[in-house]
Amino acid sequence: MAKVAVIFAPGFEEIEALTVVDVLRRAQIQVDMVGWADSVRGSHAITVEMDQVWPLSLAPYDAVVLPGGMPGAATLRDQEVLVHALKAHHQAGKLVAAICAAPIALAQAGLLADKNYTCYDGFEQQITDGHYVKESVVVDDRVITSRGPASAMAFAYELVDQLGGNAQALRSEERRVGKECRSRWS
């Protein structure tokens, strides 16, 4: 079974972080929420309890996911230990993923050089490497990026597929449950 670390810095974007955790867990992928402390407060004042506290080794993980949000993404970018860990993780042939503003941390680690990527509008101006593409989700080699809160589900589904899961089965189940709920409330 694949194992994923989602890194929570104070000021993370709740939709981006928790959507990824929820969808991956529904796909039976092990996810550890890794934060700066035992609990971390997001950019919309939602506090989330963590499974692990940073710093820790990323070696056991098949993928590392960075949610956006501010100042969370800037904190990720400026955390030198994390930047080095992201480089090592990618060099080991593992997935790195970032959504919204968080690709600035991938750029700081040098992981967007010569790669196509996307991010939240305007943050591409802070990234000097790579090739910005205005799409919901961009996959280039072992780097996955996404635009922001509106693309969080698409980003999570892409992670499921990249990690060997079946995102189509999750979509079908969600549609089935949605139809049941609508018929009950009609």
PDB file of N, CA and C in Angstrom, residues 73-127:
ATOM      1  N   ALA A  73       2.222  28.288   2.594  1.00  0.00           N
ATOM      2  CA  ALA A  73       3.107  27.974   1.463  1.00  0.00           C
ATOM      3  C   ALA A  73       4.462  28.672   1.602  1.00  0.00           C
ATOM      4  N   ALA A  74       4.441  29.911   2.075  1.00  0.00           N
ATOM      5  CA  ALA A  74       5.713  30.631   2.276  1.00  0.00           C
ATOM      6  C   ALA A  74       6.533  29.969   3.378  1.00  0.00           C
ATOM      7  N   THR A  75       5.867  29.482   4.412  1.00  0.00           N
ATOM      8  CA  THR A  75       6.571  28.779   5.487  1.00  0.00           C
ATOM      9  C   THR A  75       7.222  27.513   4.953  1.00  0.00           C
ATOM     10  N   LEU A  76       6.497  26.769   4.113  1.00  0.00           N
ATOM     11  CA  LEU A  76       7.071  25.569   3.488  1.00  0.00           C
ATOM     12  C   LEU A  76       8.302  25.932   2.662  1.00  0.00           C
ATOM     13  N   ARG A  77       8.184  26.979   1.860  1.00  0.00           N
ATOM     14  CA  ARG A  77       9.284  27.423   1.005  1.00  0.00           C
ATOM     15  C   ARG A  77      10.509  27.820   1.818  1.00  0.00           C
ATOM     16  N   ASP A  78      10.291  28.439   2.951  1.00  0.00           N
ATOM     17  CA  ASP A  78      11.392  28.988   3.749  1.00  0.00           C
ATOM     18  C   ASP A  78      11.972  27.993   4.750  1.00  0.00           C
ATOM     19  N   GLN A  79      11.417  26.812   4.857  1.00  0.00           N
ATOM     20  CA  GLN A  79      11.888  25.785   5.785  1.00  0.00           C
ATOM     21  C   GLN A  79      13.002  24.986   5.097  1.00  0.00           C
ATOM     22  N   GLU A  80      14.243  25.349   5.377  1.00  0.00           N
ATOM     23  CA  GLU A  80      15.404  24.782   4.704  1.00  0.00           C
ATOM     24  C   GLU A  80      15.486  23.261   4.834  1.00  0.00           C
ATOM     25  N   VAL A  81      15.167  22.733   6.001  1.00  0.00           N
ATOM     26  CA  VAL A  81      15.209  21.277   6.202  1.00  0.00           C
ATOM     27  C   VAL A  81      14.198  20.591   5.284  1.00  0.00           C
ATOM     28  N   LEU A  82      13.018  21.163   5.146  1.00  0.00           N
ATOM     29  CA  LEU A  82      12.005  20.595   4.261  1.00  0.00           C
ATOM     30  C   LEU A  82      12.454  20.672   2.805  1.00  0.00           C
ATOM     31  N   VAL A  83      13.008  21.791   2.393  1.00  0.00           N
ATOM     32  CA  VAL A  83      13.472  21.956   1.015  1.00  0.00           C
ATOM     33  C   VAL A  83      14.497  20.876   0.671  1.00  0.00           C
ATOM     34  N   HIS A  84      15.444  20.630   1.552  1.00  0.00           N
ATOM     35  CA  HIS A  84      16.447  19.574   1.317  1.00  0.00           C
ATOM     36  C   HIS A  84      15.787  18.196   1.291  1.00  0.00           C
ATOM     37  N   ALA A  85      14.816  17.975   2.164  1.00  0.00           N
ATOM     38  CA  ALA A  85      14.117  16.687   2.202  1.00  0.00           C
ATOM     39  C   ALA A  85      13.317  16.454   0.920  1.00  0.00           C
ATOM     40  N   LEU A  86      12.711  17.516   0.386  1.00  0.00           N
ATOM     41  CA  LEU A  86      11.971  17.394  -0.878  1.00  0.00           C
ATOM     42  C   LEU A  86      12.906  17.016  -2.018  1.00  0.00           C
ATOM     43  N   LYS A  87      14.078  17.643  -2.072  1.00  0.00           N
ATOM     44  CA  LYS A  87      15.074  17.305  -3.104  1.00  0.00           C
ATOM     45  C   LYS A  87      15.449  15.832  -3.015  1.00  0.00           C
ATOM     46  N   ALA A  88      15.778  15.377  -1.824  1.00  0.00           N
ATOM     47  CA  ALA A  88      16.189  13.986  -1.619  1.00  0.00           C
ATOM     48  C   ALA A  88      15.052  13.024  -1.973  1.00  0.00           C
ATOM     49  N   HIS A  89      13.839  13.386  -1.607  1.00  0.00           N
ATOM     50  CA  HIS A  89      12.675  12.550  -1.890  1.00  0.00           C
ATOM     51  C   HIS A  89      12.510  12.372  -3.400  1.00  0.00           C
ATOM     52  N   HIS A  90      12.591  13.476  -4.116  1.00  0.00           N
ATOM     53  CA  HIS A  90      12.447  13.433  -5.569  1.00  0.00           C
ATOM     54  C   HIS A  90      13.605  12.675  -6.213  1.00  0.00           C
ATOM     55  N   GLN A  91      14.820  12.905  -5.735  1.00  0.00           N
ATOM     56  CA  GLN A  91      15.985  12.198  -6.279  1.00  0.00           C
ATOM     57  C   GLN A  91      15.893  10.699  -6.045  1.00  0.00           C
ATOM     58  N   ALA A  92      15.144  10.281  -5.029  1.00  0.00           N
ATOM     59  CA  ALA A  92      14.940   8.861  -4.749  1.00  0.00           C
ATOM     60  C   ALA A  92      13.864   8.252  -5.656  1.00  0.00           C
ATOM     61  N   GLY A  93      13.329   9.052  -6.574  1.00  0.00           N
ATOM     62  CA  GLY A  93      12.341   8.555  -7.522  1.00  0.00           C
ATOM     63  C   GLY A  93      10.919   8.565  -7.013  1.00  0.00           C
ATOM     64  N   LYS A  94      10.663   9.345  -5.986  1.00  0.00           N
ATOM     65  CA  LYS A  94       9.332   9.385  -5.388  1.00  0.00           C
ATOM     66  C   LYS A  94       8.573  10.639  -5.828  1.00  0.00           C
ATOM     67  N   LEU A  95       7.255  10.618  -5.620  1.00  0.00           N
ATOM     68  CA  LEU A  95       6.389  11.727  -6.020  1.00  0.00           C
ATOM     69  C   LEU A  95       6.477  12.907  -5.059  1.00  0.00           C
ATOM     70  N   VAL A  96       6.438  14.101  -5.633  1.00  0.00           N
ATOM     71  CA  VAL A  96       6.232  15.327  -4.864  1.00  0.00           C
ATOM     72  C   VAL A  96       5.067  16.052  -5.519  1.00  0.00           C
ATOM     73  N   ALA A  97       4.221  16.651  -4.706  1.00  0.00           N
ATOM     74  CA  ALA A  97       3.032  17.308  -5.229  1.00  0.00           C
ATOM     75  C   ALA A  97       2.763  18.572  -4.428  1.00  0.00           C
ATOM     76  N   ALA A  98       2.261  19.581  -5.128  1.00  0.00           N
ATOM     77  CA  ALA A  98       1.949  20.856  -4.471  1.00  0.00           C
ATOM     78  C   ALA A  98       0.775  21.510  -5.183  1.00  0.00           C
ATOM     79  N   ILE A  99      -0.050  22.192  -4.399  1.00  0.00           N
ATOM     80  CA  ILE A  99      -1.243  22.847  -4.935  1.00  0.00           C
ATOM     81  C   ILE A  99      -1.253  24.310  -4.516  1.00  0.00           C
ATOM     82  N   CYS A 100      -1.875  25.140  -5.338  1.00  0.00           N
ATOM     83  CA  CYS A 100      -2.105  26.554  -5.049  1.00  0.00           C
ATOM     84  C   CYS A 100      -0.795  27.332  -5.013  1.00  0.00           C
ATOM     85  N   ALA A 101      -0.440  27.911  -3.885  1.00  0.00           N
ATOM     86  CA  ALA A 101       0.805  28.665  -3.755  1.00  0.00           C
ATOM     87  C   ALA A 101       1.999  27.777  -3.437  1.00  0.00           C
ATOM     88  N   ALA A 102       1.755  26.536  -3.008  1.00  0.00           N
ATOM     89  CA  ALA A 102       2.837  25.656  -2.548  1.00  0.00           C
ATOM     90  C   ALA A 102       3.873  25.272  -3.605  1.00  0.00           C
ATOM     91  N   PRO A 103       3.600  25.370  -4.920  1.00  0.00           N
ATOM     92  CA  PRO A 103       4.691  25.120  -5.860  1.00  0.00           C
ATOM     93  C   PRO A 103       5.898  26.037  -5.649  1.00  0.00           C
ATOM     94  N   ILE A 104       5.743  27.137  -4.911  1.00  0.00           N
ATOM     95  CA  ILE A 104       6.917  27.974  -4.621  1.00  0.00           C
ATOM     96  C   ILE A 104       7.929  27.204  -3.778  1.00  0.00           C
ATOM     97  N   ALA A 105       7.463  26.262  -2.964  1.00  0.00           N
ATOM     98  CA  ALA A 105       8.385  25.424  -2.186  1.00  0.00           C
ATOM     99  C   ALA A 105       9.100  24.433  -3.094  1.00  0.00           C
ATOM    100  N   LEU A 106       8.391  23.900  -4.093  1.00  0.00           N
ATOM    101  CA  LEU A 106       9.042  23.002  -5.059  1.00  0.00           C
ATOM    102  C   LEU A 106      10.086  23.763  -5.864  1.00  0.00           C
ATOM    103  N   ALA A 107       9.772  24.994  -6.221  1.00  0.00           N
ATOM    104  CA  ALA A 107      10.742  25.815  -6.954  1.00  0.00           C
ATOM    105  C   ALA A 107      11.974  26.083  -6.097  1.00  0.00           C
ATOM    106  N   GLN A 108      11.768  26.369  -4.827  1.00  0.00           N
ATOM    107  CA  GLN A 108      12.888  26.615  -3.914  1.00  0.00           C
ATOM    108  C   GLN A 108      13.804  25.396  -3.838  1.00  0.00           C
ATOM    109  N   ALA A 109      13.214  24.203  -3.978  1.00  0.00           N
ATOM    110  CA  ALA A 109      13.980  22.952  -3.947  1.00  0.00           C
ATOM    111  C   ALA A 109      14.586  22.615  -5.302  1.00  0.00           C
ATOM    112  N   GLY A 110      14.299  23.445  -6.309  1.00  0.00           N
ATOM    113  CA  GLY A 110      14.838  23.200  -7.651  1.00  0.00           C
ATOM    114  C   GLY A 110      14.103  22.109  -8.406  1.00  0.00           C
ATOM    115  N   LEU A 111      12.912  21.759  -7.968  1.00  0.00           N
ATOM    116  CA  LEU A 111      12.194  20.639  -8.565  1.00  0.00           C
ATOM    117  C   LEU A 111      11.321  21.010  -9.753  1.00  0.00           C
ATOM    118  N   LEU A 112      11.220  22.297 -10.075  1.00  0.00           N
ATOM    119  CA  LEU A 112      10.415  22.705 -11.220  1.00  0.00           C
ATOM    120  C   LEU A 112      11.272  23.049 -12.440  1.00  0.00           C
ATOM    121  N   ALA A 113      12.585  22.993 -12.305  1.00  0.00           N
ATOM    122  CA  ALA A 113      13.475  23.305 -13.431  1.00  0.00           C
ATOM    123  C   ALA A 113      13.154  22.384 -14.603  1.00  0.00           C
ATOM    124  N   ASP A 114      12.914  22.985 -15.758  1.00  0.00           N
ATOM    125  CA  ASP A 114      12.624  22.255 -16.997  1.00  0.00           C
ATOM    126  C   ASP A 114      11.361  21.401 -16.920  1.00  0.00           C
ATOM    127  N   LYS A 115      10.455  21.719 -16.007  1.00  0.00           N
ATOM    128  CA  LYS A 115       9.202  20.976 -15.875  1.00  0.00           C
ATOM    129  C   LYS A 115       8.018  21.900 -16.148  1.00  0.00           C
ATOM    130  N   ASN A 116       6.935  21.297 -16.637  1.00  0.00           N
ATOM    131  CA  ASN A 116       5.669  22.002 -16.718  1.00  0.00           C
ATOM    132  C   ASN A 116       5.035  21.955 -15.333  1.00  0.00           C
ATOM    133  N   TYR A 117       4.408  23.048 -14.936  1.00  0.00           N
ATOM    134  CA  TYR A 117       3.757  23.116 -13.628  1.00  0.00           C
ATOM    135  C   TYR A 117       2.609  24.108 -13.715  1.00  0.00           C
ATOM    136  N   THR A 118       1.759  24.076 -12.698  1.00  0.00           N
ATOM    137  CA  THR A 118       0.720  25.082 -12.542  1.00  0.00           C
ATOM    138  C   THR A 118       0.691  25.518 -11.088  1.00  0.00           C
ATOM    139  N   CYS A 119      -0.027  26.588 -10.809  1.00  0.00           N
ATOM    140  CA  CYS A 119      -0.143  27.117  -9.451  1.00  0.00           C
ATOM    141  C   CYS A 119      -1.279  28.131  -9.424  1.00  0.00           C
ATOM    142  N   TYR A 120      -1.518  28.687  -8.255  1.00  0.00           N
ATOM    143  CA  TYR A 120      -2.533  29.728  -8.104  1.00  0.00           C
ATOM    144  C   TYR A 120      -2.111  30.957  -8.902  1.00  0.00           C
ATOM    145  N   ASP A 121      -3.085  31.597  -9.537  1.00  0.00           N
ATOM    146  CA  ASP A 121      -2.792  32.767 -10.378  1.00  0.00           C
ATOM    147  C   ASP A 121      -1.913  33.782  -9.661  1.00  0.00           C
ATOM    148  N   GLY A 122      -0.852  34.172 -10.310  1.00  0.00           N
ATOM    149  CA  GLY A 122       0.069  35.179  -9.807  1.00  0.00           C
ATOM    150  C   GLY A 122       1.318  34.595  -9.178  1.00  0.00           C
ATOM    151  N   PHE A 123       1.232  33.387  -8.634  1.00  0.00           N
ATOM    152  CA  PHE A 123       2.404  32.791  -7.993  1.00  0.00           C
ATOM    153  C   PHE A 123       3.445  32.327  -9.004  1.00  0.00           C
ATOM    154  N   GLU A 124       3.034  32.160 -10.258  1.00  0.00           N
ATOM    155  CA  GLU A 124       4.015  31.808 -11.286  1.00  0.00           C
ATOM    156  C   GLU A 124       5.072  32.905 -11.433  1.00  0.00           C
ATOM    157  N   GLN A 125       4.739  34.124 -11.024  1.00  0.00           N
ATOM    158  CA  GLN A 125       5.698  35.230 -11.095  1.00  0.00           C
ATOM    159  C   GLN A 125       6.815  35.080 -10.072  1.00  0.00           C
ATOM    160  N   GLN A 126       6.597  34.253  -9.044  1.00  0.00           N
ATOM    161  CA  GLN A 126       7.630  33.999  -8.035  1.00  0.00           C
ATOM    162  C   GLN A 126       8.488  32.788  -8.378  1.00  0.00           C
ATOM    163  N   ILE A 127       8.153  32.112  -9.467  1.00  0.00           N
ATOM    164  CA  ILE A 127       8.861  30.890  -9.858  1.00  0.00           C
ATOM    165  C   ILE A 127       9.650  31.175 -11.126  1.00  0.00           C
TER     166      ILE A 127
END
